[in-house]
PDB file of C-alpha atoms and ligand atoms in Angstrom:
ATOM      1  CA  MET A   1     111.727  47.910  86.069  1.00 96.00           C
ATOM      2  CA  LYS A   2     111.948  50.986  87.013  1.00 98.00           C
ATOM      3  CA  ILE A   3     113.480  52.568  90.347  1.00 98.00           C
ATOM      4  CA  ILE A   4     112.851  55.724  91.291  1.00 98.00           C
ATOM      5  CA  ALA A   5     115.118  57.879  93.154  1.00 99.00           C
ATOM      6  CA  PHE A   6     114.042  60.962  95.673  1.00 99.00           C
ATOM      7  CA  ASN A   7     116.263  63.482  96.940  1.00 99.00           C
ATOM      8  CA  GLY A   8     116.336  64.934 100.094  1.00 98.00           C
ATOM      9  CA  SER A   9     118.903  67.802 100.356  1.00 98.00           C
ATOM     10  CA  PRO A  10     118.055  71.074  99.051  1.00 98.00           C
ATOM     11  CA  ARG A  11     122.149  70.331  96.779  1.00 98.00           C
ATOM     12  CA  LYS A  12     121.251  69.141  93.446  1.00 98.00           C
ATOM     13  CA  THR A  13     125.256  67.830  92.640  1.00 97.00           C
ATOM     14  CA  TRP A  14     126.230  67.253  95.690  1.00 98.00           C
ATOM     15  CA  ASN A  15     126.631  64.348  97.794  1.00 98.00           C
ATOM     16  CA  THR A  16     123.427  62.825  98.279  1.00 98.00           C
ATOM     17  CA  ALA A  17     122.603  63.926  94.910  1.00 98.00           C
ATOM     18  CA  THR A  18     125.747  62.099  94.155  1.00 98.00           C
ATOM     19  CA  LEU A  19     125.281  59.507  95.512  1.00 98.00           C
ATOM     20  CA  LEU A  20     121.470  58.628  94.447  1.00 99.00           C
ATOM     21  CA  ASN A  21     122.654  59.229  90.185  1.00 98.00           C
ATOM     22  CA  LYS A  22     125.248  56.071  91.240  1.00 98.00           C
ATOM     23  CA  ALA A  23     122.164  54.363  92.120  1.00 98.00           C
ATOM     24  CA  LEU A  24     119.823  55.103  90.051  1.00 98.00           C
ATOM     25  CA  GLU A  25     123.474  54.541  86.793  1.00 98.00           C
ATOM     26  CA  GLY A  26     123.965  51.000  88.796  1.00 98.00           C
ATOM     27  CA  ALA A  27     120.114  49.510  87.962  1.00 98.00           C
ATOM     28  CA  ALA A  28     120.225  51.773  84.642  1.00 98.00           C
ATOM     29  CA  SER A  29     123.353  49.302  83.665  1.00 98.00           C
ATOM     30  CA  GLN A  30     120.906  46.516  84.378  1.00 98.00           C
ATOM     31  CA  GLY A  31     118.408  47.786  81.987  1.00 98.00           C
ATOM     32  CA  ALA A  32     116.149  49.433  84.777  1.00 98.00           C
ATOM     33  CA  GLU A  33     114.541  52.969  83.460  1.00 98.00           C
ATOM     34  CA  THR A  34     115.509  55.647  86.184  1.00 98.00           C
ATOM     35  CA  GLU A  35     114.289  58.759  87.084  1.00 98.00           C
ATOM     36  CA  LEU A  36     115.427  61.122  89.740  1.00 98.00           C
ATOM     37  CA  ILE A  37     113.304  63.218  92.321  1.00 98.00           C
ATOM     38  CA  HIS A  38     114.497  66.590  94.047  1.00 98.00           C
ATOM     39  CA  LEU A  39     112.215  67.497  96.932  1.00 98.00           C
ATOM     40  CA  TYR A  40     112.869  70.788  97.151  1.00 98.00           C
ATOM     41  CA  ASP A  41     111.488  70.970  93.423  1.00 98.00           C
ATOM     42  CA  LEU A  42     107.709  70.070  94.833  1.00 98.00           C
ATOM     43  CA  ASN A  43     105.353  72.158  96.383  1.00 98.00           C
ATOM     44  CA  TYR A  44     103.791  69.840  99.434  1.00 98.00           C
ATOM     45  CA  LYS A  45     102.590  70.194 103.238  1.00 98.00           C
ATOM     46  CA  GLY A  46     102.850  67.882 106.274  1.00 98.00           C
ATOM     47  CA  CYS A  47     100.176  65.341 107.539  1.00 98.00           C
ATOM     48  CA  ILE A  48      97.920  66.938 107.931  1.00 98.00           C
ATOM     49  CA  SER A  49      95.809  63.970 110.305  1.00 98.00           C
ATOM     50  CA  CYS A  50      92.786  63.791 108.357  1.00 98.00           C
ATOM     51  CA  PHE A  51      92.417  60.288 108.916  1.00 97.00           C
ATOM     52  CA  ALA A  52      90.857  59.404 105.678  1.00 98.00           C
ATOM     53  CA  CYS A  53      93.564  56.915 104.876  1.00 98.00           C
ATOM     54  CA  LYS A  54      91.894  55.291 107.865  1.00 97.00           C
ATOM     55  CA  THR A  55      88.209  55.895 107.579  1.00 97.00           C
ATOM     56  CA  ILE A  56      86.371  52.641 107.760  1.00 95.00           C
ATOM     57  CA  GLY A  57      84.707  53.027 104.059  1.00 94.00           C
ATOM     58  CA  GLY A  58      86.347  55.762 103.131  1.00 94.00           C
ATOM     59  CA  LYS A  59      87.301  56.526  99.346  1.00 95.00           C
ATOM     60  CA  SER A  60      90.747  57.496 100.073  1.00 97.00           C
ATOM     61  CA  TYR A  61      91.367  54.223 102.620  1.00 97.00           C
ATOM     62  CA  GLY A  62      94.666  53.617 102.677  1.00 97.00           C
ATOM     63  CA  LYS A  63      95.396  56.742 100.259  1.00 97.00           C
ATOM     64  CA  CYS A  64      96.814  60.202 101.101  1.00 98.00           C
ATOM     65  CA  PRO A  65      93.321  62.392  99.669  1.00 98.00           C
ATOM     66  CA  ILE A  66      95.941  65.663  99.744  1.00 98.00           C
ATOM     67  CA  GLN A  67      95.489  66.225  96.236  1.00 98.00           C
ATOM     68  CA  ASP A  68      99.429  68.237  96.047  1.00 98.00           C
ATOM     69  CA  ASP A  69     102.841  67.989  94.485  1.00 98.00           C
ATOM     70  CA  LEU A  70     102.723  64.422  96.116  1.00 98.00           C
ATOM     71  CA  ALA A  71      99.679  62.732  94.663  1.00 98.00           C
ATOM     72  CA  PRO A  72     100.837  62.229  91.439  1.00 98.00           C
ATOM     73  CA  ILE A  73     104.288  60.906  92.778  1.00 98.00           C
ATOM     74  CA  PHE A  74     101.980  58.231  95.281  1.00 98.00           C
ATOM     75  CA  LYS A  75     100.606  57.175  92.236  1.00 98.00           C
ATOM     76  CA  LYS A  76     104.583  56.768  91.089  1.00 98.00           C
ATOM     77  CA  VAL A  77     105.803  54.422  93.454  1.00 98.00           C
ATOM     78  CA  GLU A  78     102.661  52.121  93.423  1.00 98.00           C
ATOM     79  CA  GLU A  79     104.025  51.199  89.520  1.00 98.00           C
ATOM     80  CA  ALA A  80     107.796  51.248  90.764  1.00 98.00           C
ATOM     81  CA  ASP A  81     109.862  47.977  91.529  1.00 98.00           C
ATOM     82  CA  ALA A  82     112.432  49.649  94.036  1.00 98.00           C
ATOM     83  CA  ILE A  83     112.766  53.513  95.303  1.00 98.00           C
ATOM     84  CA  ILE A  84     115.463  55.032  97.006  1.00 98.00           C
ATOM     85  CA  LEU A  85     115.077  57.759  99.379  1.00 98.00           C
ATOM     86  CA  GLY A  86     118.324  59.674 100.491  1.00 98.00           C
ATOM     87  CA  SER A  87     118.864  62.333 103.042  1.00 98.00           C
ATOM     88  CA  PRO A  88     121.329  64.523 104.380  1.00 98.00           C
ATOM     89  CA  ILE A  89     121.717  64.608 107.889  1.00 98.00           C
ATOM     90  CA  TYR A  90     120.292  67.386 109.488  1.00 98.00           C
ATOM     91  CA  VAL A  91     120.400  68.305 112.663  1.00 97.00           C
ATOM     92  CA  GLY A  92     120.571  64.284 113.514  1.00 96.00           C
ATOM     93  CA  ARG A  93     118.089  63.113 111.997  1.00 96.00           C
ATOM     94  CA  VAL A  94     116.517  63.887 107.772  1.00 98.00           C
ATOM     95  CA  THR A  95     115.993  66.710 106.354  1.00 98.00           C
ATOM     96  CA  GLY A  96     112.586  69.138 107.015  1.00 98.00           C
ATOM     97  CA  GLU A  97     110.958  67.920 103.767  1.00 98.00           C
ATOM     98  CA  MET A  98     112.279  64.442 104.294  1.00 98.00           C
ATOM     99  CA  ALA A  99     110.816  63.579 107.288  1.00 98.00           C
ATOM    100  CA  THR A 100     107.576  65.304 105.394  1.00 98.00           C
ATOM    101  CA  PHE A 101     108.113  63.561 102.377  1.00 98.00           C
ATOM    102  CA  MET A 102     107.955  59.943 104.021  1.00 98.00           C
ATOM    103  CA  ASP A 103     105.132  61.263 106.873  1.00 98.00           C
ATOM    104  CA  ARG A 104     102.911  61.325 104.003  1.00 98.00           C
ATOM    105  CA  LEU A 105     104.457  58.199 102.300  1.00 98.00           C
ATOM    106  CA  VAL A 106     104.333  55.524 105.141  1.00 98.00           C
ATOM    107  CA  PHE A 107     101.589  56.425 106.928  1.00 98.00           C
ATOM    108  CA  GLN A 108      98.789  55.978 104.609  1.00 98.00           C
ATOM    109  CA  TYR A 109     100.272  51.876 103.887  1.00 98.00           C
ATOM    110  CA  LEU A 110     100.314  51.538 107.982  1.00 97.00           C
ATOM    111  CA  GLU A 111      97.842  50.246 108.746  1.00 96.00           C
ATOM    112  CA  TYR A 112      96.941  50.746 113.099  1.00 94.00           C
ATOM    113  CA  THR A 113      96.709  46.438 113.590  1.00 96.00           C
ATOM    114  CA  ASN A 114      98.575  44.512 115.958  1.00 96.00           C
ATOM    115  CA  PRO A 115     100.710  44.068 114.200  1.00 95.00           C
ATOM    116  CA  PRO A 116     101.141  46.317 112.020  1.00 95.00           C
ATOM    117  CA  GLN A 117      99.955  45.264 108.208  1.00 96.00           C
ATOM    118  CA  SER A 118     100.908  46.982 105.194  1.00 98.00           C
ATOM    119  CA  LEU A 119      98.426  48.729 102.288  1.00 97.00           C
ATOM    120  CA  PHE A 120     101.100  48.881  99.736  1.00 98.00           C
ATOM    121  CA  PRO A 121      99.719  46.958  97.184  1.00 96.00           C
ATOM    122  CA  LYS A 122     103.425  44.922  96.699  1.00 97.00           C
ATOM    123  CA  LYS A 123     107.189  44.212  98.085  1.00 98.00           C
ATOM    124  CA  MET A 124     109.477  45.808  97.055  1.00 98.00           C
ATOM    125  CA  ASN A 125     113.254  47.135  97.161  1.00 98.00           C
ATOM    126  CA  THR A 126     113.718  50.169  99.007  1.00 98.00           C
ATOM    127  CA  GLY A 127     116.450  51.561  99.990  1.00 98.00           C
ATOM    128  CA  PHE A 128     118.067  54.630 102.720  1.00 98.00           C
ATOM    129  CA  ILE A 129     120.844  56.584 101.720  1.00 98.00           C
ATOM    130  CA  TYR A 130     122.320  59.187 104.013  1.00 98.00           C
ATOM    131  CA  THR A 131     124.793  62.064 104.064  1.00 98.00           C
ATOM    132  CA  MET A 132     126.358  63.353 106.808  1.00 98.00           C
ATOM    133  CA  ASN A 133     129.184  64.982 108.475  1.00 97.00           C
ATOM    134  CA  GLU A 134     129.769  62.851 110.988  1.00 96.00           C
ATOM    135  CA  LYS A 135     132.878  60.576 111.438  1.00 96.00           C
ATOM    136  CA  GLU A 136     131.160  56.618 111.649  1.00 96.00           C
ATOM    137  CA  GLU A 137     132.592  56.003 114.895  1.00 97.00           C
ATOM    138  CA  LYS A 138     129.966  58.981 116.615  1.00 96.00           C
ATOM    139  CA  LEU A 139     127.536  57.577 114.735  1.00 96.00           C
ATOM    140  CA  LYS A 140     125.954  55.649 118.409  1.00 96.00           C
ATOM    141  CA  THR A 141     127.104  58.124 120.471  1.00 96.00           C
ATOM    142  CA  ASN A 142     125.643  60.713 119.401  1.00 95.00           C
ATOM    143  CA  GLY A 143     122.274  58.897 118.464  1.00 96.00           C
ATOM    144  CA  TYR A 144     121.984  58.850 114.514  1.00 96.00           C
ATOM    145  CA  ASP A 145     121.311  55.208 114.830  1.00 97.00           C
ATOM    146  CA  LYS A 146     118.419  55.931 115.899  1.00 97.00           C
ATOM    147  CA  PRO A 147     115.976  57.612 113.419  1.00 96.00           C
ATOM    148  CA  ILE A 148     118.209  55.780 110.755  1.00 97.00           C
ATOM    149  CA  THR A 149     116.701  52.169 112.760  1.00 97.00           C
ATOM    150  CA  ILE A 150     112.940  53.439 112.728  1.00 97.00           C
ATOM    151  CA  ASN A 151     113.229  54.106 108.833  1.00 98.00           C
ATOM    152  CA  GLU A 152     113.959  51.042 108.244  1.00 98.00           C
ATOM    153  CA  HIS A 153     111.724  49.296 110.731  1.00 97.00           C
ATOM    154  CA  VAL A 154     108.565  51.693 109.173  1.00 98.00           C
ATOM    155  CA  MET A 155     109.602  50.734 105.442  1.00 98.00           C
ATOM    156  CA  GLY A 156     110.278  46.769 105.970  1.00 98.00           C
ATOM    157  CA  ILE A 157     106.868  46.998 107.711  1.00 98.00           C
ATOM    158  CA  VAL A 158     105.426  48.943 104.191  1.00 98.00           C
ATOM    159  CA  PHE A 159     107.507  47.939 101.481  1.00 98.00           C
ATOM    160  CA  GLY A 160     108.966  44.185 103.323  1.00 97.00           C
ATOM    161  CA  SER A 161     112.614  45.626 102.859  1.00 95.00           C
ATOM    162  CA  CYS A 162     115.129  48.408 103.103  1.00 98.00           C
ATOM    163  CA  GLU A 163     118.210  48.611 103.233  1.00 98.00           C
ATOM    164  CA  SER A 164     120.144  51.969 104.549  1.00 98.00           C
ATOM    165  CA  LEU A 165     123.914  52.924 103.394  1.00 98.00           C
ATOM    166  CA  LEU A 166     125.490  55.349 104.754  1.00 98.00           C
ATOM    167  CA  SER A 167     128.488  58.211 103.379  1.00 98.00           C
ATOM    168  CA  PHE A 168     130.072  59.505 106.347  1.00 98.00           C
ATOM    169  CA  ASP A 169     132.500  62.379 106.752  1.00 98.00           C
ATOM    170  CA  THR A 170     131.091  64.505 103.736  1.00 98.00           C
ATOM    171  CA  HIS A 171     132.835  66.690 101.907  1.00 97.00           C
ATOM    172  CA  GLN A 172     130.716  69.969 102.917  1.00 97.00           C
ATOM    173  CA  PHE A 173     131.947  73.070 100.845  1.00 97.00           C
ATOM    174  CA  LYS A 174     132.867  73.100  97.781  1.00 95.00           C
ATOM    175  CA  ASP A 175     135.860  76.679  99.264  1.00 95.00           C
ATOM    176  CA  TYR A 176     136.465  75.828 103.819  1.00 96.00           C
ATOM    177  CA  ALA A 177     138.620  78.441 103.297  1.00 95.00           C
ATOM    178  CA  LYS A 178     135.434  80.874 102.717  1.00 97.00           C
ATOM    179  CA  VAL A 179     133.159  79.639 105.869  1.00 97.00           C
ATOM    180  CA  VAL A 180     133.500  79.177 109.869  1.00 97.00           C
ATOM    181  CA  ALA A 181     134.541  75.882 109.840  1.00 96.00           C
ATOM    182  CA  THR A 182     137.749  75.525 112.647  1.00 95.00           C
ATOM    183  CA  ALA A 183     135.495  72.149 113.515  1.00 95.00           C
ATOM    184  CA  PHE A 184     137.117  70.504 110.312  1.00 96.00           C
ATOM    185  CA  ASP A 185     139.977  69.934 109.086  1.00 95.00           C
ATOM    186  CA  ALA A 186     139.811  70.969 104.933  1.00 96.00           C
ATOM    187  CA  GLU A 187     143.069  68.624 103.775  1.00 96.00           C
ATOM    188  CA  ALA A 188     141.576  65.148 105.591  1.00 97.00           C
ATOM    189  CA  LYS A 189     138.119  66.481 104.203  1.00 97.00           C
ATOM    190  CA  ALA A 190     139.012  66.554 100.023  1.00 97.00           C
ATOM    191  CA  LYS A 191     141.582  63.569 100.241  1.00 97.00           C
ATOM    192  CA  ARG A 192     138.201  61.557 101.368  1.00 97.00           C
ATOM    193  CA  ARG A 193     136.325  62.296  99.073  1.00 97.00           C
ATOM    194  CA  GLU A 194     139.259  61.321  96.938  1.00 98.00           C
ATOM    195  CA  GLU A 195     139.784  57.912  98.637  1.00 98.00           C
ATOM    196  CA  VAL A 196     136.863  57.258 100.504  1.00 98.00           C
ATOM    197  CA  PHE A 197     133.453  58.753  98.620  1.00 98.00           C
ATOM    198  CA  PRO A 198     134.025  56.738  95.534  1.00 98.00           C
ATOM    199  CA  ILE A 199     134.195  53.289  97.354  1.00 98.00           C
ATOM    200  CA  GLU A 200     129.903  55.516  99.249  1.00 98.00           C
ATOM    201  CA  CYS A 201     129.597  55.686  95.271  1.00 98.00           C
ATOM    202  CA  GLN A 202     130.265  51.805  93.971  1.00 98.00           C
ATOM    203  CA  LYS A 203     127.927  50.920  96.678  1.00 98.00           C
ATOM    204  CA  ALA A 204     125.789  52.853  95.807  1.00 98.00           C
ATOM    205  CA  PHE A 205     125.973  52.155  92.310  1.00 98.00           C
ATOM    206  CA  ASP A 206     126.379  47.830  93.545  1.00 98.00           C
ATOM    207  CA  MET A 207     122.474  48.582  95.498  1.00 98.00           C
ATOM    208  CA  GLY A 208     121.147  49.591  92.132  1.00 98.00           C
ATOM    209  CA  VAL A 209     122.333  47.138  90.243  1.00 98.00           C
ATOM    210  CA  ARG A 210     120.683  44.410  93.492  1.00 98.00           C
ATOM    211  CA  PHE A 211     117.395  46.426  93.087  1.00 98.00           C
ATOM    212  CA  ALA A 212     117.285  45.860  89.144  1.00 98.00           C
ATOM    213  CA  THR A 213     117.797  42.242  88.936  1.00 97.00           C
ATOM    214  CA  GLU A 214     116.479  40.113  92.684  1.00 93.00           C
ATOM    215  CA  VAL A 215     112.944  41.548  92.618  1.00 81.00           C
ATOM    216  CA  VAL A 216     110.875  40.870  96.340  1.00 83.00           C
TER     217      VAL A 216
HETATM  218  C1  FMN B 301     121.171  72.422 108.500  1.00 59.79           C
HETATM  219  C2  FMN B 301     122.616  71.117 108.778  1.00 59.79           C
HETATM  220  C3  FMN B 301     122.389  70.659 109.590  1.00 59.79           C
HETATM  221  C4  FMN B 301     123.016  69.987 109.465  1.00 59.79           C
HETATM  222  N1  FMN B 301     123.598  69.729 110.835  1.00 59.79           N
HETATM  223  C5  FMN B 301     123.763  67.494 111.094  1.00 59.79           C
HETATM  224  C6  FMN B 301     124.130  66.812 111.442  1.00 59.79           C
HETATM  225  O1  FMN B 301     123.828  67.229 112.782  1.00 59.79           O
HETATM  226  N2  FMN B 301     125.044  66.377 111.660  1.00 59.79           N
HETATM  227  C7  FMN B 301     126.212  65.977 110.988  1.00 59.79           C
HETATM  228  O2  FMN B 301     127.031  64.432 110.482  1.00 59.79           O
HETATM  229  N3  FMN B 301     126.311  66.504 109.179  1.00 59.79           N
HETATM  230  C8  FMN B 301     125.147  67.695 109.687  1.00 59.79           C
HETATM  231  N4  FMN B 301     124.913  68.463 108.289  1.00 59.79           N
HETATM  232  C9  FMN B 301     126.057  68.373 107.058  1.00 59.79           C
HETATM  233  C10 FMN B 301     125.467  67.685 106.014  1.00 59.79           C
HETATM  234  O3  FMN B 301     124.328  66.289 106.722  1.00 59.79           O
HETATM  235  C11 FMN B 301     126.086  66.669 105.060  1.00 59.79           C
HETATM  236  O4  FMN B 301     126.815  67.716 104.492  1.00 59.79           O
HETATM  237  C12 FMN B 301     125.379  66.157 104.164  1.00 59.79           C
HETATM  238  O5  FMN B 301     126.453  65.631 103.617  1.00 59.79           O
HETATM  239  C13 FMN B 301     125.905  67.551 103.365  1.00 59.79           C
HETATM  240  O6  FMN B 301     124.315  66.222 101.610  1.00 59.79           O
HETATM  241  P1  FMN B 301     124.676  67.455 100.978  1.00 59.79           P
HETATM  242  O7  FMN B 301     126.250  67.931 100.166  1.00 59.79           O
HETATM  243  O8  FMN B 301     123.826  66.106  99.642  1.00 59.79           O
HETATM  244  O9  FMN B 301     123.924  68.479 100.739  1.00 59.79           O
HETATM  245  C14 FMN B 301     124.047  69.680 108.639  1.00 59.79           C
HETATM  246  C15 FMN B 301     124.123  70.561 108.119  1.00 59.79           C
HETATM  247  C16 FMN B 301     123.525  71.288 106.944  1.00 59.79           C
HETATM  248  C17 FMN B 301     122.954  72.620 106.271  1.00 59.79           C
END
């Protein structure tokens, strides 16, 4: 059992990475082999719309032909038993690195058929962990639920399932006194970090346990 997590935050030890690590700890507690990959360490660009992955009889049908840092990563994904993506919300959607990774990851396996089919060689559990400054009650009014629903839908088509875990009102700055951030109550942020973030970490841990034990 191998479970890989992908961190779409530039920060390697903050909210998103912490939750991903918790999920991997949960998986490891059940004996799974785990790996955390930081997308910001990799060199890659977005889909170039070459359609090699869609060309009838082509040698890259169902495979992204671009030979950059994502090529070995896609091989690892095919060999994995579950994957967990994690990203902060930047300007209402996932980070550019995560969006670019997602485009390249899923598009190669998506068959333009009606209904759409998946060329990914098997079904597997996938999870998507989102962290954001926003409070839960603003999720819908801000429209953040839309990209999350789309990701669930597309990942569901390609991999068979996708479970989302959302972490709200995160602790963003080491020292709120050193930045202009009057929109936030530093004390309330610290309190939430102590009281609510551990619950979200437990949910991430439980996701890891489930993915390591409930094979699809
Ligand atoms: C460039 C940038 C844009 C952001 N945009 C949003 C946003 O639109 N909505 C939101 O709720 N939080 C936003 N945030 C806050 C982050 O989503 C939040 O602090 C997140 O938990 C950071 O994840 P990390 O600690 O793993 O880096 C933004 C942060 C940055 C740096």
